[in-house]
Amino acid sequence: MRKIERLLESQALVEMLMRIDEQQTEIQRLVGLAEEQAHQLEGLRKRQRDLYLDGDRRLRELEKSVAGMSASTVSVVQSGAAAGAAQQLAPPGGALSATPSASMANANDSEQETRDYEQAFALLKDGRYEQAIPAFRQFLTKHADGKLANNAQYWLGEANYVTRQFAVAAEEFKKVGTLYPHSAKLPGALLKLGYTYYELQDWVQTRQALEELVQRFPQSSAARLAKNRLQRLKSEGH
């Protein structure tokens, strides 16, 4: 009888060890799956960031091109007008010399603004978000009325979002709309504002930002993403 009991105990122990081994195998499989999904998620985040950065670069190139064309047109018109005026008024020598100097100063300011922006932008592109944040803040202090200020304001919000400083990010994204209401970055800022409030679990503000985006910019790619997030809110019961 005792021998049978030992045999049964041995069989039970073997079965228990087999179950433990199966559970360990399943745990390893789940851990591997989680790691794979985390890697895929990081890849998606990087791709999204690269798309944002590339879009920003293309937009700035387009703005430069349009500005260059406008400047050339104005220069031709002004040259013709200046020639006619010179013939009629014949001002003393050197009276018009201030205009080229002012133009040169404006050009230098614009070049410095571009350099400062690209330095901050490079930090963001390299993933050095903690350094990009003060760089963009310094840029906005120095070039508050510059042509790239609206872009810098958006990327300041983005840098805070990526570093999970969501309360700060929300304030920075809102400034895009309040300070630069005609910015091409506004649809993206509203989208990320909605995403930020989602991370803060402020469902009312999330819905408000995303619905404003869909209403104001219905044809934008940002609006499509906003609709997806609104649907997700609904499915989650928020």
PDB file of C-alpha atoms in Angstrom, residues 33-174:
ATOM      1  CA  LEU A  33       5.483  38.553 -27.982  1.00  0.00           C
ATOM      2  CA  ALA A  34       5.455  41.601 -25.707  1.00  0.00           C
ATOM      3  CA  GLU A  35       9.032  42.456 -26.667  1.00  0.00           C
ATOM      4  CA  GLU A  36       8.190  42.103 -30.346  1.00  0.00           C
ATOM      5  CA  GLN A  37       5.148  44.356 -29.991  1.00  0.00           C
ATOM      6  CA  ALA A  38       7.197  46.907 -28.056  1.00  0.00           C
ATOM      7  CA  HIS A  39       9.774  46.886 -30.849  1.00  0.00           C
ATOM      8  CA  GLN A  40       7.048  47.349 -33.463  1.00  0.00           C
ATOM      9  CA  LEU A  41       5.523  50.196 -31.455  1.00  0.00           C
ATOM     10  CA  GLU A  42       8.878  51.931 -31.179  1.00  0.00           C
ATOM     11  CA  GLY A  43       9.324  51.511 -34.919  1.00  0.00           C
ATOM     12  CA  LEU A  44       5.922  53.093 -35.554  1.00  0.00           C
ATOM     13  CA  ARG A  45       6.758  55.988 -33.251  1.00  0.00           C
ATOM     14  CA  LYS A  46      10.057  56.552 -35.031  1.00  0.00           C
ATOM     15  CA  ARG A  47       8.352  56.416 -38.423  1.00  0.00           C
ATOM     16  CA  GLN A  48       5.719  58.912 -37.267  1.00  0.00           C
ATOM     17  CA  ARG A  49       8.425  61.224 -35.924  1.00  0.00           C
ATOM     18  CA  ASP A  50      10.400  60.952 -39.167  1.00  0.00           C
ATOM     19  CA  LEU A  51       7.274  61.763 -41.184  1.00  0.00           C
ATOM     20  CA  TYR A  52       6.616  64.823 -39.031  1.00  0.00           C
ATOM     21  CA  LEU A  53      10.205  65.979 -39.389  1.00  0.00           C
ATOM     22  CA  ASP A  54      10.250  65.400 -43.136  1.00  0.00           C
ATOM     23  CA  GLY A  55       6.964  67.252 -43.513  1.00  0.00           C
ATOM     24  CA  ASP A  56       8.343  70.160 -41.552  1.00  0.00           C
ATOM     25  CA  ARG A  57      11.456  70.259 -43.735  1.00  0.00           C
ATOM     26  CA  ARG A  58       9.406  70.199 -46.946  1.00  0.00           C
ATOM     27  CA  LEU A  59       7.124  72.938 -45.666  1.00  0.00           C
ATOM     28  CA  ARG A  60      10.067  75.181 -44.812  1.00  0.00           C
ATOM     29  CA  GLU A  61      11.583  74.602 -48.254  1.00  0.00           C
ATOM     30  CA  LEU A  62       8.265  75.522 -49.862  1.00  0.00           C
ATOM     31  CA  GLU A  63       8.006  78.660 -47.730  1.00  0.00           C
ATOM     32  CA  LYS A  64      11.539  79.659 -48.745  1.00  0.00           C
ATOM     33  CA  SER A  65      10.707  79.084 -52.405  1.00  0.00           C
ATOM     34  CA  VAL A  66       7.537  81.181 -52.247  1.00  0.00           C
ATOM     35  CA  ALA A  67       9.324  83.903 -50.279  1.00  0.00           C
ATOM     36  CA  GLY A  68      12.125  83.954 -52.839  1.00  0.00           C
ATOM     37  CA  MET A  69       9.689  84.305 -55.734  1.00  0.00           C
ATOM     38  CA  SER A  70       7.831  87.099 -53.950  1.00  0.00           C
ATOM     39  CA  ALA A  71      11.067  88.913 -53.131  1.00  0.00           C
ATOM     40  CA  SER A  72      12.210  88.700 -56.758  1.00  0.00           C
ATOM     41  CA  THR A  73       8.917  90.125 -58.007  1.00  0.00           C
ATOM     42  CA  VAL A  74       9.004  92.969 -55.510  1.00  0.00           C
ATOM     43  CA  SER A  75      12.639  93.685 -56.370  1.00  0.00           C
ATOM     44  CA  VAL A  76      11.862  94.030 -60.088  1.00  0.00           C
ATOM     45  CA  VAL A  77       8.924  96.352 -59.423  1.00  0.00           C
ATOM     46  CA  GLN A  78      10.879  98.440 -56.939  1.00  0.00           C
ATOM     47  CA  SER A  79      13.869  98.700 -59.280  1.00  0.00           C
ATOM     48  CA  GLY A  80      11.675 100.050 -62.063  1.00  0.00           C
ATOM     49  CA  ALA A  81       9.936 102.474 -59.734  1.00  0.00           C
ATOM     50  CA  ALA A  82      13.222 103.620 -58.216  1.00  0.00           C
ATOM     51  CA  ALA A  83      14.722 104.279 -61.632  1.00  0.00           C
ATOM     52  CA  GLY A  84      11.757 106.430 -62.633  1.00  0.00           C
ATOM     53  CA  ALA A  85      11.826 108.303 -59.340  1.00  0.00           C
ATOM     54  CA  ALA A  86      15.559 108.901 -59.615  1.00  0.00           C
ATOM     55  CA  GLN A  87      15.141 110.526 -63.003  1.00  0.00           C
ATOM     56  CA  GLN A  88      12.384 112.829 -61.755  1.00  0.00           C
ATOM     57  CA  LEU A  89      13.652 113.707 -58.269  1.00  0.00           C
ATOM     58  CA  ALA A  90      17.436 113.460 -58.730  1.00  0.00           C
ATOM     59  CA  PRO A  91      18.149 113.193 -54.944  1.00  0.00           C
ATOM     60  CA  PRO A  92      21.586 114.060 -53.559  1.00  0.00           C
ATOM     61  CA  GLY A  93      24.193 111.325 -53.730  1.00  0.00           C
ATOM     62  CA  GLY A  94      23.895 108.706 -51.005  1.00  0.00           C
ATOM     63  CA  ALA A  95      20.300 109.629 -50.060  1.00  0.00           C
ATOM     64  CA  LEU A  96      19.022 106.158 -50.984  1.00  0.00           C
ATOM     65  CA  SER A  97      21.903 104.226 -49.435  1.00  0.00           C
ATOM     66  CA  ALA A  98      19.893 103.376 -46.288  1.00  0.00           C
ATOM     67  CA  THR A  99      17.600 100.990 -48.201  1.00  0.00           C
ATOM     68  CA  PRO A 100      20.286  98.434 -49.139  1.00  0.00           C
ATOM     69  CA  SER A 101      21.613  98.536 -45.564  1.00  0.00           C
ATOM     70  CA  ALA A 102      18.164  97.816 -44.131  1.00  0.00           C
ATOM     71  CA  SER A 103      17.689  94.963 -46.590  1.00  0.00           C
ATOM     72  CA  MET A 104      21.056  93.510 -45.613  1.00  0.00           C
ATOM     73  CA  ALA A 105      20.138  93.688 -41.906  1.00  0.00           C
ATOM     74  CA  ASN A 106      16.830  91.915 -42.551  1.00  0.00           C
ATOM     75  CA  ALA A 107      18.608  89.226 -44.539  1.00  0.00           C
ATOM     76  CA  ASN A 108      21.107  88.674 -41.728  1.00  0.00           C
ATOM     77  CA  ASP A 109      18.286  88.393 -39.162  1.00  0.00           C
ATOM     78  CA  SER A 110      16.508  85.853 -41.349  1.00  0.00           C
ATOM     79  CA  GLU A 111      19.660  83.781 -41.780  1.00  0.00           C
ATOM     80  CA  GLN A 112      20.322  83.812 -38.032  1.00  0.00           C
ATOM     81  CA  GLU A 113      16.742  82.743 -37.348  1.00  0.00           C
ATOM     82  CA  THR A 114      17.095  79.839 -39.761  1.00  0.00           C
ATOM     83  CA  ARG A 115      20.377  78.750 -38.177  1.00  0.00           C
ATOM     84  CA  ASP A 116      18.911  78.889 -34.659  1.00  0.00           C
ATOM     85  CA  TYR A 117      15.864  76.922 -35.742  1.00  0.00           C
ATOM     86  CA  GLU A 118      17.886  74.249 -37.497  1.00  0.00           C
ATOM     87  CA  GLN A 119      20.102  73.807 -34.424  1.00  0.00           C
ATOM     88  CA  ALA A 120      17.082  73.173 -32.201  1.00  0.00           C
ATOM     89  CA  PHE A 121      15.448  71.024 -34.869  1.00  0.00           C
ATOM     90  CA  ALA A 122      18.581  68.883 -35.204  1.00  0.00           C
ATOM     91  CA  LEU A 123      18.421  68.050 -31.486  1.00  0.00           C
ATOM     92  CA  LEU A 124      14.828  66.917 -31.903  1.00  0.00           C
ATOM     93  CA  LYS A 125      15.637  64.891 -34.995  1.00  0.00           C
ATOM     94  CA  ASP A 126      18.454  63.114 -33.137  1.00  0.00           C
ATOM     95  CA  GLY A 127      16.084  62.184 -30.321  1.00  0.00           C
ATOM     96  CA  ARG A 128      17.782  64.538 -27.836  1.00  0.00           C
ATOM     97  CA  TYR A 129      14.454  65.831 -26.568  1.00  0.00           C
ATOM     98  CA  GLU A 130      15.627  67.080 -23.183  1.00  0.00           C
ATOM     99  CA  GLN A 131      18.074  69.375 -24.974  1.00  0.00           C
ATOM    100  CA  ALA A 132      15.647  70.313 -27.741  1.00  0.00           C
ATOM    101  CA  ILE A 133      13.123  71.739 -25.260  1.00  0.00           C
ATOM    102  CA  PRO A 134      15.308  74.618 -23.947  1.00  0.00           C
ATOM    103  CA  ALA A 135      16.688  75.167 -27.458  1.00  0.00           C
ATOM    104  CA  PHE A 136      13.192  75.792 -28.845  1.00  0.00           C
ATOM    105  CA  ARG A 137      12.302  77.959 -25.850  1.00  0.00           C
ATOM    106  CA  GLN A 138      15.391  80.084 -26.450  1.00  0.00           C
ATOM    107  CA  PHE A 139      14.513  80.322 -30.136  1.00  0.00           C
ATOM    108  CA  LEU A 140      10.998  81.556 -29.349  1.00  0.00           C
ATOM    109  CA  THR A 141      12.369  84.149 -26.940  1.00  0.00           C
ATOM    110  CA  LYS A 142      14.833  85.410 -29.535  1.00  0.00           C
ATOM    111  CA  HIS A 143      12.598  85.141 -32.617  1.00  0.00           C
ATOM    112  CA  ALA A 144       9.072  85.541 -31.218  1.00  0.00           C
ATOM    113  CA  ASP A 145       7.854  87.207 -34.421  1.00  0.00           C
ATOM    114  CA  GLY A 146       9.974  85.182 -36.831  1.00  0.00           C
ATOM    115  CA  LYS A 147       8.640  83.235 -39.783  1.00  0.00           C
ATOM    116  CA  LEU A 148       9.613  79.945 -38.127  1.00  0.00           C
ATOM    117  CA  ALA A 149       8.192  80.750 -34.691  1.00  0.00           C
ATOM    118  CA  ASN A 150       4.967  78.810 -35.316  1.00  0.00           C
ATOM    119  CA  ASN A 151       6.950  75.712 -36.296  1.00  0.00           C
ATOM    120  CA  ALA A 152       9.160  76.037 -33.229  1.00  0.00           C
ATOM    121  CA  GLN A 153       6.105  76.357 -30.993  1.00  0.00           C
ATOM    122  CA  TYR A 154       4.659  73.128 -32.385  1.00  0.00           C
ATOM    123  CA  TRP A 155       7.907  71.183 -31.975  1.00  0.00           C
ATOM    124  CA  LEU A 156       8.270  72.470 -28.426  1.00  0.00           C
ATOM    125  CA  GLY A 157       4.955  70.814 -27.671  1.00  0.00           C
ATOM    126  CA  GLU A 158       6.058  67.653 -29.469  1.00  0.00           C
ATOM    127  CA  ALA A 159       9.302  67.425 -27.490  1.00  0.00           C
ATOM    128  CA  ASN A 160       7.398  67.693 -24.222  1.00  0.00           C
ATOM    129  CA  TYR A 161       4.881  65.101 -25.420  1.00  0.00           C
ATOM    130  CA  VAL A 162       7.573  62.571 -26.288  1.00  0.00           C
ATOM    131  CA  THR A 163       9.189  63.038 -22.870  1.00  0.00           C
ATOM    132  CA  ARG A 164       5.740  62.452 -21.313  1.00  0.00           C
ATOM    133  CA  GLN A 165       5.484  65.923 -19.820  1.00  0.00           C
ATOM    134  CA  PHE A 166       1.863  65.954 -20.893  1.00  0.00           C
ATOM    135  CA  ALA A 167       0.591  68.920 -18.870  1.00  0.00           C
ATOM    136  CA  VAL A 168       3.342  71.137 -20.304  1.00  0.00           C
ATOM    137  CA  ALA A 169       2.844  69.703 -23.797  1.00  0.00           C
ATOM    138  CA  ALA A 170      -0.857  70.601 -23.707  1.00  0.00           C
ATOM    139  CA  GLU A 171      -0.059  74.240 -22.936  1.00  0.00           C
ATOM    140  CA  GLU A 172       2.526  74.414 -25.730  1.00  0.00           C
ATOM    141  CA  PHE A 173       0.197  72.864 -28.317  1.00  0.00           C
ATOM    142  CA  LYS A 174      -2.573  75.310 -27.349  1.00  0.00           C
TER     143      LYS A 174
END
